[in-house]
Each structure stands twice: as structure tokens, then as C-alpha cells.
PDB file of C-alpha atoms in Angstrom:
ATOM      1  CA  MET A  11      -5.637  20.812  11.492  1.00  0.00           C
ATOM      2  CA  PHE A  12      -8.563  19.287  10.899  1.00  0.00           C
ATOM      3  CA  ARG A  13     -11.074  19.730  13.279  1.00  0.00           C
ATOM      4  CA  ASP A  14     -12.584  16.242  13.245  1.00  0.00           C
ATOM      5  CA  ARG A  15     -12.028  13.045  10.752  1.00  0.00           C
ATOM      6  CA  LEU A  16     -16.037  14.086   9.127  1.00  0.00           C
ATOM      7  CA  GLU A  17     -14.685  17.691   8.407  1.00  0.00           C
ATOM      8  CA  ALA A  18     -10.986  15.366   7.700  1.00  0.00           C
ATOM      9  CA  GLY A  19     -13.467  13.698   5.280  1.00  0.00           C
ATOM     10  CA  GLU A  20     -14.747  16.600   2.890  1.00  0.00           C
ATOM     11  CA  ARG A  21     -11.640  17.982   2.611  1.00  0.00           C
ATOM     12  CA  LEU A  22     -10.438  14.339   1.122  1.00  0.00           C
ATOM     13  CA  ALA A  23     -12.988  13.902  -1.217  1.00  0.00           C
ATOM     14  CA  ASP A  24     -12.690  17.126  -2.918  1.00  0.00           C
ATOM     15  CA  GLU A  25      -9.000  15.613  -3.504  1.00  0.00           C
ATOM     16  CA  LEU A  26     -10.477  12.450  -5.174  1.00  0.00           C
ATOM     17  CA  ALA A  27     -12.882  14.277  -6.664  1.00  0.00           C
ATOM     18  CA  ALA A  28     -11.038  15.728  -9.329  1.00  0.00           C
ATOM     19  CA  GLN A  29     -10.160  12.386 -10.182  1.00  0.00           C
ATOM     20  CA  GLU A  30     -11.709   9.864 -12.672  1.00  0.00           C
ATOM     21  CA  TRP A  31     -12.419   6.653 -11.310  1.00  0.00           C
ATOM     22  CA  ASN A  32     -13.435   3.111 -12.650  1.00  0.00           C
ATOM     23  CA  ARG A  33     -16.471   2.251 -10.502  1.00  0.00           C
ATOM     24  CA  PRO A  34     -14.790   3.028  -6.972  1.00  0.00           C
ATOM     25  CA  VAL A  35     -15.090   1.638  -4.523  1.00  0.00           C
ATOM     26  CA  VAL A  36     -14.517   2.602  -0.316  1.00  0.00           C
ATOM     27  CA  LEU A  37     -12.840   0.140   1.573  1.00  0.00           C
ATOM     28  CA  ALA A  38     -12.797   1.936   5.738  1.00  0.00           C
ATOM     29  CA  MET A  39      -9.682   0.680   8.089  1.00  0.00           C
ATOM     30  CA  PRO A  40     -11.904   0.664  11.358  1.00  0.00           C
ATOM     31  CA  ARG A  41     -12.646   2.902  13.449  1.00  0.00           C
ATOM     32  CA  GLY A  42     -11.205   5.800  12.581  1.00  0.00           C
ATOM     33  CA  GLY A  43     -11.227   5.743   9.442  1.00  0.00           C
ATOM     34  CA  VAL A  44     -14.760   4.743   8.608  1.00  0.00           C
ATOM     35  CA  PRO A  45     -16.749   8.366   9.993  1.00  0.00           C
ATOM     36  CA  VAL A  46     -13.099  10.195   7.840  1.00  0.00           C
ATOM     37  CA  ALA A  47     -14.229   7.630   4.408  1.00  0.00           C
ATOM     38  CA  VAL A  48     -18.344   8.468   4.886  1.00  0.00           C
ATOM     39  CA  PRO A  49     -18.319  11.205   2.933  1.00  0.00           C
ATOM     40  CA  VAL A  50     -15.809  10.406   0.821  1.00  0.00           C
ATOM     41  CA  ALA A  51     -17.752   7.186  -0.591  1.00  0.00           C
ATOM     42  CA  ARG A  52     -20.851   9.777  -0.369  1.00  0.00           C
ATOM     43  CA  ARG A  53     -18.537  12.498  -2.898  1.00  0.00           C
ATOM     44  CA  LEU A  54     -18.051   9.475  -4.881  1.00  0.00           C
ATOM     45  CA  GLY A  55     -21.326   7.551  -5.620  1.00  0.00           C
ATOM     46  CA  ALA A  56     -18.910   4.536  -4.046  1.00  0.00           C
ATOM     47  CA  VAL A  57     -20.163   1.767  -2.382  1.00  0.00           C
ATOM     48  CA  LEU A  58     -19.000   1.703   1.044  1.00  0.00           C
ATOM     49  CA  ASP A  59     -17.003  -1.314   3.129  1.00  0.00           C
ATOM     50  CA  VAL A  60     -14.214  -1.915   4.827  1.00  0.00           C
ATOM     51  CA  VAL A  61     -11.022  -3.440   5.666  1.00  0.00           C
ATOM     52  CA  VAL A  62      -9.990  -4.301   8.275  1.00  0.00           C
ATOM     53  CA  ALA A  63      -6.229  -4.838   9.910  1.00  0.00           C
ATOM     54  CA  ARG A  64      -4.416  -5.301  13.025  1.00  0.00           C
ATOM     55  CA  LYS A  65      -0.444  -4.716  15.078  1.00  0.00           C
ATOM     56  CA  ILE A  66       0.987  -6.796  15.952  1.00  0.00           C
ATOM     57  CA  PRO A  67       2.744  -6.568  19.606  1.00  0.00           C
ATOM     58  CA  VAL A  68       5.929  -7.647  21.202  1.00  0.00           C
ATOM     59  CA  PRO A  69       3.936 -10.129  24.216  1.00  0.00           C
ATOM     60  CA  GLY A  70       4.544  -8.299  27.052  1.00  0.00           C
ATOM     61  CA  SER A  71       4.540  -4.845  25.916  1.00  0.00           C
ATOM     62  CA  PRO A  72       1.317  -4.320  24.075  1.00  0.00           C
ATOM     63  CA  GLU A  73       2.566  -0.714  23.041  1.00  0.00           C
ATOM     64  CA  VAL A  74       5.258  -1.863  20.568  1.00  0.00           C
ATOM     65  CA  ALA A  75       3.729  -2.612  17.716  1.00  0.00           C
ATOM     66  CA  VAL A  76       6.161  -5.137  14.872  1.00  0.00           C
ATOM     67  CA  GLY A  77       3.913  -5.960  12.222  1.00  0.00           C
ATOM     68  CA  ALA A  78       0.315  -6.662  11.480  1.00  0.00           C
ATOM     69  CA  THR A  79      -2.238  -8.381   9.649  1.00  0.00           C
ATOM     70  CA  THR A  80      -5.943  -9.182   8.303  1.00  0.00           C
ATOM     71  CA  ALA A  81      -8.395 -12.071   9.141  1.00  0.00           C
ATOM     72  CA  GLN A  82      -6.559 -13.911   6.815  1.00  0.00           C
ATOM     73  CA  GLY A  83      -2.714 -12.543   6.602  1.00  0.00           C
ATOM     74  CA  PRO A  84      -0.448 -13.524   5.034  1.00  0.00           C
ATOM     75  CA  PRO A  85       0.660 -11.753   8.663  1.00  0.00           C
ATOM     76  CA  LEU A  86       3.853  -8.736   7.071  1.00  0.00           C
ATOM     77  CA  PHE A  87       6.833  -7.883  10.324  1.00  0.00           C
ATOM     78  CA  ASN A  88       8.921  -4.906   9.870  1.00  0.00           C
ATOM     79  CA  ARG A  89      11.777  -6.697  10.111  1.00  0.00           C
ATOM     80  CA  ARG A  90      14.104  -3.764  11.306  1.00  0.00           C
ATOM     81  CA  SER A  91      12.276  -3.907  14.797  1.00  0.00           C
ATOM     82  CA  LEU A  92      12.712  -7.834  14.535  1.00  0.00           C
ATOM     83  CA  GLU A  93      15.920  -7.967  14.217  1.00  0.00           C
ATOM     84  CA  ARG A  94      16.313  -4.760  16.776  1.00  0.00           C
ATOM     85  CA  LEU A  95      14.338  -7.025  19.213  1.00  0.00           C
ATOM     86  CA  GLY A  96      16.132 -10.674  18.492  1.00  0.00           C
ATOM     87  CA  LEU A  97      12.345 -12.185  17.475  1.00  0.00           C
ATOM     88  CA  THR A  98      11.440 -13.929  15.034  1.00  0.00           C
ATOM     89  CA  GLU A  99       8.365 -14.336  13.534  1.00  0.00           C
ATOM     90  CA  ASP A 100       7.299 -17.581  14.979  1.00  0.00           C
ATOM     91  CA  ASP A 101       8.010 -15.878  18.352  1.00  0.00           C
ATOM     92  CA  LEU A 102       4.935 -14.569  17.562  1.00  0.00           C
ATOM     93  CA  THR A 103       2.990 -17.385  16.144  1.00  0.00           C
ATOM     94  CA  ASP A 104       0.813 -16.829  19.148  1.00  0.00           C
ATOM     95  CA  ALA A 105       0.794 -12.403  19.493  1.00  0.00           C
ATOM     96  CA  VAL A 106      -0.535 -13.447  15.331  1.00  0.00           C
ATOM     97  CA  GLY A 107      -3.680 -15.942  16.200  1.00  0.00           C
ATOM     98  CA  VAL A 108      -4.968 -13.188  18.293  1.00  0.00           C
ATOM     99  CA  GLU A 109      -4.668 -10.575  15.652  1.00  0.00           C
ATOM    100  CA  GLN A 110      -6.460 -12.797  12.784  1.00  0.00           C
ATOM    101  CA  GLY A 111      -8.926 -13.569  15.265  1.00  0.00           C
ATOM    102  CA  GLU A 112      -9.801 -10.524  16.079  1.00  0.00           C
ATOM    103  CA  ALA A 113      -9.470  -9.459  12.862  1.00  0.00           C
ATOM    104  CA  GLN A 114     -12.264 -11.812  11.609  1.00  0.00           C
ATOM    105  CA  ARG A 115     -14.359 -10.909  14.868  1.00  0.00           C
ATOM    106  CA  ARG A 116     -14.359  -7.832  14.058  1.00  0.00           C
ATOM    107  CA  VAL A 117     -15.327  -8.111  10.205  1.00  0.00           C
ATOM    108  CA  GLU A 118     -18.411  -9.336  11.201  1.00  0.00           C
ATOM    109  CA  ILE A 119     -19.489  -7.163  13.622  1.00  0.00           C
ATOM    110  CA  TYR A 120     -19.089  -4.090  11.098  1.00  0.00           C
ATOM    111  CA  ARG A 121     -19.822  -6.343   7.767  1.00  0.00           C
ATOM    112  CA  GLY A 122     -23.227  -8.139   9.422  1.00  0.00           C
ATOM    113  CA  GLY A 123     -22.536 -10.728   7.514  1.00  0.00           C
ATOM    114  CA  ALA A 124     -22.952  -9.929   4.610  1.00  0.00           C
ATOM    115  CA  ALA A 125     -20.465 -10.992   1.277  1.00  0.00           C
ATOM    116  CA  GLU A 126     -17.088  -9.320   0.809  1.00  0.00           C
ATOM    117  CA  PRO A 127     -17.950  -5.818  -1.904  1.00  0.00           C
ATOM    118  CA  GLU A 128     -16.518  -7.326  -5.191  1.00  0.00           C
ATOM    119  CA  VAL A 129     -13.718  -5.567  -6.420  1.00  0.00           C
ATOM    120  CA  ARG A 130     -12.072  -7.053  -8.999  1.00  0.00           C
ATOM    121  CA  ASP A 131     -12.076  -3.880 -12.169  1.00  0.00           C
ATOM    122  CA  ARG A 132     -12.756  -1.837  -9.771  1.00  0.00           C
ATOM    123  CA  ASP A 133     -11.114   1.350  -8.908  1.00  0.00           C
ATOM    124  CA  VAL A 134     -10.672   0.563  -4.696  1.00  0.00           C
ATOM    125  CA  ILE A 135      -9.750   2.689  -1.966  1.00  0.00           C
ATOM    126  CA  VAL A 136      -8.589   2.065   1.463  1.00  0.00           C
ATOM    127  CA  VAL A 137      -9.176   4.819   2.751  1.00  0.00           C
ATOM    128  CA  ASP A 138      -8.760   5.556   6.776  1.00  0.00           C
ATOM    129  CA  ASP A 139      -7.786   9.091   8.767  1.00  0.00           C
ATOM    130  CA  GLY A 140      -3.642   9.375   8.741  1.00  0.00           C
ATOM    131  CA  LEU A 141      -0.676   7.301   8.751  1.00  0.00           C
ATOM    132  CA  ALA A 142       1.971   6.564  11.090  1.00  0.00           C
ATOM    133  CA  THR A 143       4.163   3.747  10.386  1.00  0.00           C
ATOM    134  CA  GLY A 144       1.131   2.842   8.406  1.00  0.00           C
ATOM    135  CA  MET A 145       2.248  -0.926   8.980  1.00  0.00           C
ATOM    136  CA  SER A 146      -2.237  -1.338   9.083  1.00  0.00           C
ATOM    137  CA  ALA A 147      -2.461  -0.258   5.831  1.00  0.00           C
ATOM    138  CA  ARG A 148       0.041  -2.338   4.751  1.00  0.00           C
ATOM    139  CA  ALA A 149      -1.574  -5.582   5.650  1.00  0.00           C
ATOM    140  CA  ALA A 150      -4.339  -4.217   4.220  1.00  0.00           C
ATOM    141  CA  LEU A 151      -2.975  -3.475   1.192  1.00  0.00           C
ATOM    142  CA  GLY A 152      -1.770  -6.908   0.864  1.00  0.00           C
ATOM    143  CA  HIS A 153      -4.499  -8.598   1.464  1.00  0.00           C
ATOM    144  CA  LEU A 154      -6.464  -6.640  -1.305  1.00  0.00           C
ATOM    145  CA  ARG A 155      -3.085  -6.646  -3.726  1.00  0.00           C
ATOM    146  CA  GLU A 156      -3.549  -9.817  -6.169  1.00  0.00           C
ATOM    147  CA  SER A 157      -8.515  -8.761  -5.783  1.00  0.00           C
ATOM    148  CA  GLY A 158      -8.526  -7.553  -9.654  1.00  0.00           C
ATOM    149  CA  ALA A 159      -9.213  -4.815  -8.381  1.00  0.00           C
ATOM    150  CA  ALA A 160      -8.711  -2.573 -12.241  1.00  0.00           C
ATOM    151  CA  SER A 161      -6.559   0.748  -9.833  1.00  0.00           C
ATOM    152  CA  LEU A 162      -6.050   0.419  -5.574  1.00  0.00           C
ATOM    153  CA  VAL A 163      -5.410   3.314  -4.105  1.00  0.00           C
ATOM    154  CA  LEU A 164      -4.421   4.130  -0.933  1.00  0.00           C
ATOM    155  CA  ALA A 165      -6.297   7.694   0.651  1.00  0.00           C
ATOM    156  CA  VAL A 166      -5.934   9.272   4.524  1.00  0.00           C
ATOM    157  CA  PRO A 167      -6.112  13.183   5.780  1.00  0.00           C
ATOM    158  CA  VAL A 168      -2.353  12.525   6.501  1.00  0.00           C
ATOM    159  CA  ARG A 169       0.581  11.169   6.726  1.00  0.00           C
ATOM    160  CA  SER A 170       4.427  10.405   7.647  1.00  0.00           C
ATOM    161  CA  PRO A 171       6.609  11.622   5.028  1.00  0.00           C
ATOM    162  CA  ASP A 172       8.275   8.151   5.329  1.00  0.00           C
ATOM    163  CA  ALA A 173       5.388   6.659   5.352  1.00  0.00           C
ATOM    164  CA  ALA A 174       3.919   5.756   1.962  1.00  0.00           C
ATOM    165  CA  PRO A 175       3.085   2.859   1.184  1.00  0.00           C
ATOM    166  CA  THR A 176       3.960   2.601  -3.830  1.00  0.00           C
ATOM    167  CA  ASP A 177       5.568  -1.057  -3.243  1.00  0.00           C
ATOM    168  CA  LEU A 178       1.703  -2.063  -2.449  1.00  0.00           C
ATOM    169  CA  CYS A 179      -0.868  -0.285  -4.094  1.00  0.00           C
ATOM    170  CA  ASP A 180      -1.144   2.631  -7.068  1.00  0.00           C
ATOM    171  CA  ARG A 181      -1.052   5.513  -5.557  1.00  0.00           C
ATOM    172  CA  VAL A 182      -0.828   7.578  -2.324  1.00  0.00           C
ATOM    173  CA  VAL A 183      -3.352  10.486  -1.168  1.00  0.00           C
ATOM    174  CA  ALA A 184      -2.730  13.054   1.261  1.00  0.00           C
ATOM    175  CA  VAL A 185      -4.095  16.128   2.625  1.00  0.00           C
ATOM    176  CA  GLN A 186      -1.177  17.021   4.579  1.00  0.00           C
ATOM    177  CA  VAL A 187       2.445  15.664   4.393  1.00  0.00           C
ATOM    178  CA  PRO A 188       3.809  17.434   7.069  1.00  0.00           C
ATOM    179  CA  ASP A 189       7.798  17.638   7.555  1.00  0.00           C
ATOM    180  CA  GLY A 190       7.362  17.791  11.983  1.00  0.00           C
ATOM    181  CA  PHE A 191       5.643  14.498  11.734  1.00  0.00           C
ATOM    182  CA  ARG A 192       5.230  13.211  14.935  1.00  0.00           C
ATOM    183  CA  SER A 193       1.510  11.501  15.301  1.00  0.00           C
ATOM    184  CA  VAL A 194      -2.078  11.230  13.502  1.00  0.00           C
ATOM    185  CA  GLY A 195      -4.013  12.068  16.766  1.00  0.00           C
ATOM    186  CA  GLU A 196      -2.271  15.814  16.439  1.00  0.00           C
ATOM    187  CA  TRP A 197      -2.913  16.853  13.029  1.00  0.00           C
ATOM    188  CA  TYR A 198      -6.908  17.055  15.130  1.00  0.00           C
ATOM    189  CA  GLU A 199      -8.621  19.601  17.252  1.00  0.00           C
ATOM    190  CA  ASP A 200     -10.561  16.548  17.530  1.00  0.00           C
ATOM    191  CA  PHE A 201      -9.409  13.343  17.812  1.00  0.00           C
ATOM    192  CA  THR A 202     -11.922  10.982  20.310  1.00  0.00           C
ATOM    193  CA  GLN A 203     -11.346   7.296  19.552  1.00  0.00           C
ATOM    194  CA  VAL A 204     -14.898   6.025  17.868  1.00  0.00           C
ATOM    195  CA  ALA A 205     -16.417   3.179  18.906  1.00  0.00           C
ATOM    196  CA  ASP A 206     -17.827  -0.408  17.092  1.00  0.00           C
ATOM    197  CA  ASP A 207     -21.257   1.556  18.172  1.00  0.00           C
ATOM    198  CA  GLU A 208     -20.631   4.402  15.601  1.00  0.00           C
ATOM    199  CA  VAL A 209     -18.839   2.209  12.573  1.00  0.00           C
ATOM    200  CA  ARG A 210     -22.501  -0.254  12.724  1.00  0.00           C
ATOM    201  CA  ARG A 211     -23.639   3.288  12.734  1.00  0.00           C
ATOM    202  CA  LEU A 212     -21.989   5.409   9.929  1.00  0.00           C
ATOM    203  CA  LEU A 213     -22.214   1.426   8.577  1.00  0.00           C
ATOM    204  CA  ALA A 214     -26.218   0.356   8.022  1.00  0.00           C
ATOM    205  CA  ARG A 215     -26.113   4.550   6.874  1.00  0.00           C
ATOM    206  CA  ALA A 216     -24.073   4.646   3.758  1.00  0.00           C
TER     207      ALA A 216
END
């Protein structure tokens, strides 16, 4: 287990620092991915910024996610979940709009009006605190895939054995890939929710 996100980030940094990087850019997935990404960016001497993705919930059931999107989209959907629930993409148009608006709001809050970092011809490392279904990570990677990055890597302290979106990135790096994975939070002693103010503070310090 990891003590907290900071220690998880230090251990993830150990994994990543053993590799060669070309002018790396670390993009954290808020909110939980930001404290993990801070020691990674520091160890690699990398630019630190955010890439925001939001889960798309089933109307009337906010706890059930069937896809994810960034502020710009396009949304990605879990086709099997849509079929099981008898839903189409058109049924989720309003939900997609809401989540894209919230993603844009968070980008503005976290970035403070600053421009998105230039990633062309640089190694881009997307960091989160863990990977369960991988839908949010897939949306983020899909957004970055055509960015012109030299390489695109997803890095997490822990992930499900079934969650590795290698079709959307060059590599997936994880400290732990436990067979008994059930949720990200069970692999942290302290998995306290990270507030927006904490995200802004960490980014400002970095």
C-alpha cells in the first residue's frame, strides 16, 4: 500500500527516473493526480500542468459512468455499458455538455488563464493516482494523441490488470498491478479527497 498520494508519487518517480526523457511535460489529472505528479515533475525536471477529463454519468444515476470527455471532446463511451443499459450516445448529449462545461471550468480554475503547455516533439507523461476502468484516462489520452508529442505515456501508482489503454499511448507505467484489484482507494492508507484550492496551491508552487 501507499501511505498517501505524495509517497505514491515518489515511488512512481523512481520508476520513471530510470528512463530517458526528451524535454518531458507532466500532465496531471485533477484532482487526485496532481499531488502524485508533483514529485514526478520535480524528479524529471519537467513542466507540470493539468489535463482535465470528466466521467459521463447515466442520467438520473450520477454514480454510474458510461464514458468520459475532456473540455474539447469528443467524448468516449463504453459501448458495452451503453448496450447493457439500452442507451445511445444521443441519449447522453445533455450529460456530455454538462461535463464538458465543468471540465472547461476546471481548466480555467487550475490554469488561471495561462496557455496550455506546448507538447510538440516532447515526451508527455499523463499522471493520475490510479486506474480502475480507465475511461477518464482514455479521454485525456485521446485529447493528446494528435498533439504532436514525441511520446505519450500514462503513469500511475496502481492500476487494474484490465486497465491499460495502450491503443492510445506508447506505454503504461505502474508501480503496482495487483491481481486482487477492486478500487484505487484501497491501495492508499490516506485517500482523502483533494480540494480545488489544494490543486491550485500545488500547481502554483510547482
